[in-house]
């Protein structure tokens, strides 16, 4: 079973749930959609197919898809996928297909190789089945409804007659494939994994706690049906890229020496649509290839919300050496060990009122009240004495979709940095609550992420004040001839030389590193700034925690510009106003100082103000995509309203500063 090269592994340090079994215990897998919307029906069905096709005994695995919007089109997509799976899974088994996402496999060289080996007839047949399924789903999506012919064949669609909206609907729960029945077999007569669709009840008068609430409802329902001991959660826009990931994770969890200490095994988040030079630095390359391995060496990596194998009892509050909390199953009328169950009883576990006066969201399940429910949940598990493992195999275990516009990226990082800052100021803060519960090294590893948001302040200072002082002729740094210039030059050279080497070692390109520096600046001066403001406002009671879903659906024009690595603006946003203002401010300051300096012979410009001039010039080079966006004519250009507002602010700031 264990195929991991243990010499390369170091212990210590959404969405869907996958539960596996060790030995004879049952294993279940549940795939959770973080935002149930008919527009993500395609990714959800592909993710379900890939996990159903894992190289693992199907009778020990159950797949659950949680659709938090309760879309009948998403259910229809899963229904179609369940029928296609009866042909796709035998095909994967027969020809050792990899990857097991149909769309990814059909466009890969492996598909062409199979055709060249004389298997073109089988390949064409399975392709036709896939295209037919895809067309039927896309037709339903375009119509925005399920046809009467399909509704007449599947009576379960009548549940949606009471559907009001994504925020107001009953619990929808259907077991599409039940491995306890004779019908749960594929086209060759082999057993299939249980497949379940669930949309928890949502009502306007009940706060639904976003992704964490959906995950907790899914944990309860899936525990009642199959009660697997291991849970894998995968977000709706990701799919499994390695059919042996289960076995890799179990090598850690079943390790004879230290397996009992491990609460979860986290795989990195990788993306299939990342361009060569990573215009938006979406892959988080250095974090995945360097930093997370450092956390692993200190006792445990962060839980990052997807591609993570959990012990189910640790999510239910178990501590090292103590019994798991099971109060949630008392008086539920349901056998928590996968016994006989009734649909109506199961629906109670996903009702709005079930968690009232319980420990769910506090001591059990994923934590509530934080935009990064995954990070705070993983941290609380580590506080209870558990360790976690980070495993980054050569073949990516999971692939997803990276943001394709700048605004998508900035909104995503605003949520991440806001959540991490809230953790720092909460009762789960590693700065003080972690003392004595996790290692000092792990505390230091968590703190840089928790301090993302407040780091906007020094960054804003260095992007504004030196440039304004350059314009007015105020020197802030030592002259080139001064001995004090050497420490500045040394720090600048070493910092960026190390950063470049680290990025190249992680598999990136030089231009990719430059793009990474640009995005680093953009995040700190926009996303982190708004995150810090919102966190302080929440502490003062002026706002509430919000969970903003990052859209991954790209229009054709946006996708084309993304492939060409053209930065996408297009929409108006306060973040764009800040970025454009800073870009124009530095341009005005540099040009003004240059004209003044050359008029006076250049002595000041190339002498006492050299470092400031270099800093301002680098900021101008970094902001070239913004200047280009202002001049562009396509739909991805910088909005005229943003350009005008930023120009007025930048010129006014320069004028006011010089006049004092």
PDB file of C-alpha atoms in Angstrom, residues 421-577:
ATOM      1  CA  UNK A 421      -5.059  38.971  11.129  1.00  0.00           C
ATOM      2  CA  UNK A 422      -8.278  38.117  12.967  1.00  0.00           C
ATOM      3  CA  UNK A 423      -6.654  34.901  14.210  1.00  0.00           C
ATOM      4  CA  UNK A 424      -3.740  36.941  15.606  1.00  0.00           C
ATOM      5  CA  UNK A 425      -6.198  39.089  17.592  1.00  0.00           C
ATOM      6  CA  UNK A 426      -8.459  36.209  18.679  1.00  0.00           C
ATOM      7  CA  UNK A 427      -8.329  33.705  21.506  1.00  0.00           C
ATOM      8  CA  UNK A 428      -6.628  31.277  19.109  1.00  0.00           C
ATOM      9  CA  UNK A 429      -3.687  33.637  18.522  1.00  0.00           C
ATOM     10  CA  UNK A 430      -0.410  31.731  18.152  1.00  0.00           C
ATOM     11  CA  UNK A 431       1.369  34.730  19.711  1.00  0.00           C
ATOM     12  CA  UNK A 432       0.008  33.994  23.193  1.00  0.00           C
ATOM     13  CA  UNK A 433      -2.500  31.135  23.102  1.00  0.00           C
ATOM     14  CA  UNK A 434       0.009  28.927  21.301  1.00  0.00           C
ATOM     15  CA  UNK A 435       2.664  29.243  24.015  1.00  0.00           C
ATOM     16  CA  UNK A 436       3.211  25.802  25.529  1.00  0.00           C
ATOM     17  CA  UNK A 437       0.777  24.164  23.107  1.00  0.00           C
ATOM     18  CA  UNK A 438       2.798  24.239  19.903  1.00  0.00           C
ATOM     19  CA  UNK A 439       6.540  24.601  19.410  1.00  0.00           C
ATOM     20  CA  UNK A 440       8.141  28.071  19.422  1.00  0.00           C
ATOM     21  CA  UNK A 441       9.305  27.400  15.867  1.00  0.00           C
ATOM     22  CA  UNK A 442       5.765  26.725  14.701  1.00  0.00           C
ATOM     23  CA  UNK A 443       4.546  29.890  16.427  1.00  0.00           C
ATOM     24  CA  UNK A 444       7.130  31.878  14.478  1.00  0.00           C
ATOM     25  CA  UNK A 445       6.020  30.159  11.264  1.00  0.00           C
ATOM     26  CA  UNK A 446       2.385  31.169  11.801  1.00  0.00           C
ATOM     27  CA  UNK A 447       3.117  34.808  12.701  1.00  0.00           C
ATOM     28  CA  UNK A 448       4.284  36.030   9.249  1.00  0.00           C
ATOM     29  CA  UNK A 449       0.928  34.978   7.765  1.00  0.00           C
ATOM     30  CA  UNK A 450      -0.966  36.563  10.666  1.00  0.00           C
ATOM     31  CA  UNK A 451       0.939  39.807  10.085  1.00  0.00           C
ATOM     32  CA  UNK A 452       0.230  40.050   6.358  1.00  0.00           C
ATOM     33  CA  UNK A 453      -2.435  42.730   6.840  1.00  0.00           C
ATOM     34  CA  UNK A 454      -0.529  45.176   9.114  1.00  0.00           C
ATOM     35  CA  UNK A 455       2.495  44.906   6.801  1.00  0.00           C
ATOM     36  CA  UNK A 456       0.594  47.204   4.453  1.00  0.00           C
ATOM     37  CA  UNK A 457       1.705  50.172   6.586  1.00  0.00           C
ATOM     38  CA  UNK A 458       5.503  50.032   6.035  1.00  0.00           C
ATOM     39  CA  UNK A 459       4.937  49.127   2.385  1.00  0.00           C
ATOM     40  CA  UNK A 460       2.715  52.151   1.843  1.00  0.00           C
ATOM     41  CA  UNK A 461       5.321  54.332   3.540  1.00  0.00           C
ATOM     42  CA  UNK A 462       8.110  53.180   1.209  1.00  0.00           C
ATOM     43  CA  UNK A 463       5.942  53.586  -1.897  1.00  0.00           C
ATOM     44  CA  UNK A 464       4.817  57.138  -1.022  1.00  0.00           C
ATOM     45  CA  UNK A 465       7.156  59.106   1.277  1.00  0.00           C
ATOM     46  CA  UNK A 466      10.555  58.539  -0.437  1.00  0.00           C
ATOM     47  CA  UNK A 467       9.059  59.506  -3.807  1.00  0.00           C
ATOM     48  CA  UNK A 468       7.435  62.676  -2.456  1.00  0.00           C
ATOM     49  CA  UNK A 469      10.670  63.610  -0.699  1.00  0.00           C
ATOM     50  CA  UNK A 470      12.552  63.006  -3.937  1.00  0.00           C
ATOM     51  CA  UNK A 471      10.269  65.478  -5.672  1.00  0.00           C
ATOM     52  CA  UNK A 472      10.877  68.106  -2.993  1.00  0.00           C
ATOM     53  CA  UNK A 473      14.618  67.436  -2.752  1.00  0.00           C
ATOM     54  CA  UNK A 474      14.644  65.930   0.758  1.00  0.00           C
ATOM     55  CA  UNK A 475      17.245  63.187   1.169  1.00  0.00           C
ATOM     56  CA  UNK A 476      16.221  60.190   3.286  1.00  0.00           C
ATOM     57  CA  UNK A 477      19.106  57.787   2.640  1.00  0.00           C
ATOM     58  CA  UNK A 478      22.941  58.086   2.848  1.00  0.00           C
ATOM     59  CA  UNK A 479      24.916  59.343  -0.123  1.00  0.00           C
ATOM     60  CA  UNK A 480      26.750  56.829  -2.295  1.00  0.00           C
ATOM     61  CA  UNK A 481      30.093  58.075  -0.989  1.00  0.00           C
ATOM     62  CA  UNK A 482      29.071  57.592   2.642  1.00  0.00           C
ATOM     63  CA  UNK A 483      30.126  54.409   4.554  1.00  0.00           C
ATOM     64  CA  UNK A 484      26.506  54.118   5.745  1.00  0.00           C
ATOM     65  CA  UNK A 485      25.505  53.414   2.158  1.00  0.00           C
ATOM     66  CA  UNK A 486      27.138  49.969   2.411  1.00  0.00           C
ATOM     67  CA  UNK A 487      24.565  48.425   4.857  1.00  0.00           C
ATOM     68  CA  UNK A 488      21.701  49.588   2.640  1.00  0.00           C
ATOM     69  CA  UNK A 489      23.332  48.197  -0.494  1.00  0.00           C
ATOM     70  CA  UNK A 490      24.183  44.929   1.270  1.00  0.00           C
ATOM     71  CA  UNK A 491      20.636  44.339   2.555  1.00  0.00           C
ATOM     72  CA  UNK A 492      19.032  45.211  -0.794  1.00  0.00           C
ATOM     73  CA  UNK A 493      21.385  42.989  -2.792  1.00  0.00           C
ATOM     74  CA  UNK A 494      21.211  39.987  -0.456  1.00  0.00           C
ATOM     75  CA  UNK A 495      17.455  40.163  -0.026  1.00  0.00           C
ATOM     76  CA  UNK A 496      16.643  40.180  -3.727  1.00  0.00           C
ATOM     77  CA  UNK A 497      19.453  37.829  -4.740  1.00  0.00           C
ATOM     78  CA  UNK A 498      18.189  35.271  -2.226  1.00  0.00           C
ATOM     79  CA  UNK A 499      14.584  35.845  -3.310  1.00  0.00           C
ATOM     80  CA  UNK A 500      15.482  35.277  -6.972  1.00  0.00           C
ATOM     81  CA  UNK A 501      17.522  32.156  -6.207  1.00  0.00           C
ATOM     82  CA  UNK A 502      14.725  30.765  -4.054  1.00  0.00           C
ATOM     83  CA  UNK A 503      12.144  31.370  -6.777  1.00  0.00           C
ATOM     84  CA  UNK A 504      14.303  29.796  -9.494  1.00  0.00           C
ATOM     85  CA  UNK A 505      15.047  26.817  -7.234  1.00  0.00           C
ATOM     86  CA  UNK A 506      11.284  26.367  -6.834  1.00  0.00           C
ATOM     87  CA  UNK A 507      10.937  25.945 -10.596  1.00  0.00           C
ATOM     88  CA  UNK A 508      10.026  29.489 -11.631  1.00  0.00           C
ATOM     89  CA  UNK A 509      11.416  31.814 -14.279  1.00  0.00           C
ATOM     90  CA  UNK A 510      13.182  35.166 -13.974  1.00  0.00           C
ATOM     91  CA  UNK A 511      10.174  36.979 -15.453  1.00  0.00           C
ATOM     92  CA  UNK A 512       7.945  34.967 -13.134  1.00  0.00           C
ATOM     93  CA  UNK A 513       9.983  36.226 -10.182  1.00  0.00           C
ATOM     94  CA  UNK A 514       9.565  39.825 -11.393  1.00  0.00           C
ATOM     95  CA  UNK A 515       5.810  39.286 -11.662  1.00  0.00           C
ATOM     96  CA  UNK A 516       5.870  37.850  -8.146  1.00  0.00           C
ATOM     97  CA  UNK A 517       7.523  41.042  -6.843  1.00  0.00           C
ATOM     98  CA  UNK A 518       4.833  43.128  -8.574  1.00  0.00           C
ATOM     99  CA  UNK A 519       1.971  41.107  -7.076  1.00  0.00           C
ATOM    100  CA  UNK A 520       3.679  41.252  -3.682  1.00  0.00           C
ATOM    101  CA  UNK A 521       3.537  45.052  -3.896  1.00  0.00           C
ATOM    102  CA  UNK A 522      -0.047  45.135  -5.197  1.00  0.00           C
ATOM    103  CA  UNK A 523      -1.308  42.855  -2.433  1.00  0.00           C
ATOM    104  CA  UNK A 524       0.367  44.843   0.305  1.00  0.00           C
ATOM    105  CA  UNK A 525      -0.885  48.214  -0.893  1.00  0.00           C
ATOM    106  CA  UNK A 526      -4.479  47.170  -1.606  1.00  0.00           C
ATOM    107  CA  UNK A 527      -5.650  43.758  -0.331  1.00  0.00           C
ATOM    108  CA  UNK A 528      -3.776  43.930   2.960  1.00  0.00           C
ATOM    109  CA  UNK A 529      -4.768  47.567   3.520  1.00  0.00           C
ATOM    110  CA  UNK A 530      -8.480  46.818   3.207  1.00  0.00           C
ATOM    111  CA  UNK A 531      -8.022  43.666   5.290  1.00  0.00           C
ATOM    112  CA  UNK A 532      -6.448  45.667   8.120  1.00  0.00           C
ATOM    113  CA  UNK A 533      -9.183  48.318   7.946  1.00  0.00           C
ATOM    114  CA  UNK A 534     -11.980  45.723   7.981  1.00  0.00           C
ATOM    115  CA  UNK A 535     -10.396  43.820  10.869  1.00  0.00           C
ATOM    116  CA  UNK A 536     -10.144  46.959  13.005  1.00  0.00           C
ATOM    117  CA  UNK A 537     -13.710  47.919  12.039  1.00  0.00           C
ATOM    118  CA  UNK A 538     -14.911  44.480  13.123  1.00  0.00           C
ATOM    119  CA  UNK A 539     -13.129  44.790  16.472  1.00  0.00           C
ATOM    120  CA  UNK A 540     -14.817  48.161  17.004  1.00  0.00           C
ATOM    121  CA  UNK A 541     -18.197  46.699  16.074  1.00  0.00           C
ATOM    122  CA  UNK A 542     -18.630  48.605  12.817  1.00  0.00           C
ATOM    123  CA  UNK A 543     -18.787  45.536  10.545  1.00  0.00           C
ATOM    124  CA  UNK A 544     -19.274  41.776  10.567  1.00  0.00           C
ATOM    125  CA  UNK A 545     -17.210  38.904   9.207  1.00  0.00           C
ATOM    126  CA  UNK A 546     -17.867  38.267   5.521  1.00  0.00           C
ATOM    127  CA  UNK A 547     -16.860  35.343   3.345  1.00  0.00           C
ATOM    128  CA  UNK A 548     -16.219  36.485  -0.219  1.00  0.00           C
ATOM    129  CA  UNK A 549     -16.146  33.706  -2.794  1.00  0.00           C
ATOM    130  CA  UNK A 550     -13.492  34.060  -5.487  1.00  0.00           C
ATOM    131  CA  UNK A 551     -15.050  33.649  -8.916  1.00  0.00           C
ATOM    132  CA  UNK A 552     -13.070  31.332 -11.206  1.00  0.00           C
ATOM    133  CA  UNK A 553     -15.323  31.591 -14.259  1.00  0.00           C
ATOM    134  CA  UNK A 554     -13.580  33.546 -17.050  1.00  0.00           C
ATOM    135  CA  UNK A 555     -15.182  34.994 -20.168  1.00  0.00           C
ATOM    136  CA  UNK A 556     -13.599  34.204 -23.516  1.00  0.00           C
ATOM    137  CA  UNK A 557     -11.907  37.603 -23.895  1.00  0.00           C
ATOM    138  CA  UNK A 558     -10.571  37.462 -20.345  1.00  0.00           C
ATOM    139  CA  UNK A 559      -9.216  33.954 -20.919  1.00  0.00           C
ATOM    140  CA  UNK A 560      -7.440  35.005 -24.104  1.00  0.00           C
ATOM    141  CA  UNK A 561      -5.759  37.974 -22.437  1.00  0.00           C
ATOM    142  CA  UNK A 562      -4.800  35.742 -19.516  1.00  0.00           C
ATOM    143  CA  UNK A 563      -3.095  33.278 -21.857  1.00  0.00           C
ATOM    144  CA  UNK A 564      -1.160  36.211 -23.390  1.00  0.00           C
ATOM    145  CA  UNK A 565      -0.180  37.297 -19.852  1.00  0.00           C
ATOM    146  CA  UNK A 566      -1.870  40.671 -20.192  1.00  0.00           C
ATOM    147  CA  UNK A 567      -2.974  42.102 -16.860  1.00  0.00           C
ATOM    148  CA  UNK A 568      -6.763  42.297 -16.586  1.00  0.00           C
ATOM    149  CA  UNK A 569      -8.439  45.349 -15.068  1.00  0.00           C
ATOM    150  CA  UNK A 570     -11.831  46.006 -16.708  1.00  0.00           C
ATOM    151  CA  UNK A 571     -13.862  46.595 -13.541  1.00  0.00           C
ATOM    152  CA  UNK A 572     -13.928  49.524 -11.150  1.00  0.00           C
ATOM    153  CA  UNK A 573     -12.672  48.861  -7.647  1.00  0.00           C
ATOM    154  CA  UNK A 574     -11.247  50.896  -4.742  1.00  0.00           C
ATOM    155  CA  UNK A 575      -8.235  48.584  -4.923  1.00  0.00           C
ATOM    156  CA  UNK A 576      -7.546  49.662  -8.508  1.00  0.00           C
ATOM    157  CA  UNK A 577      -7.905  53.303  -7.491  1.00  0.00           C
TER     158      UNK A 577
END
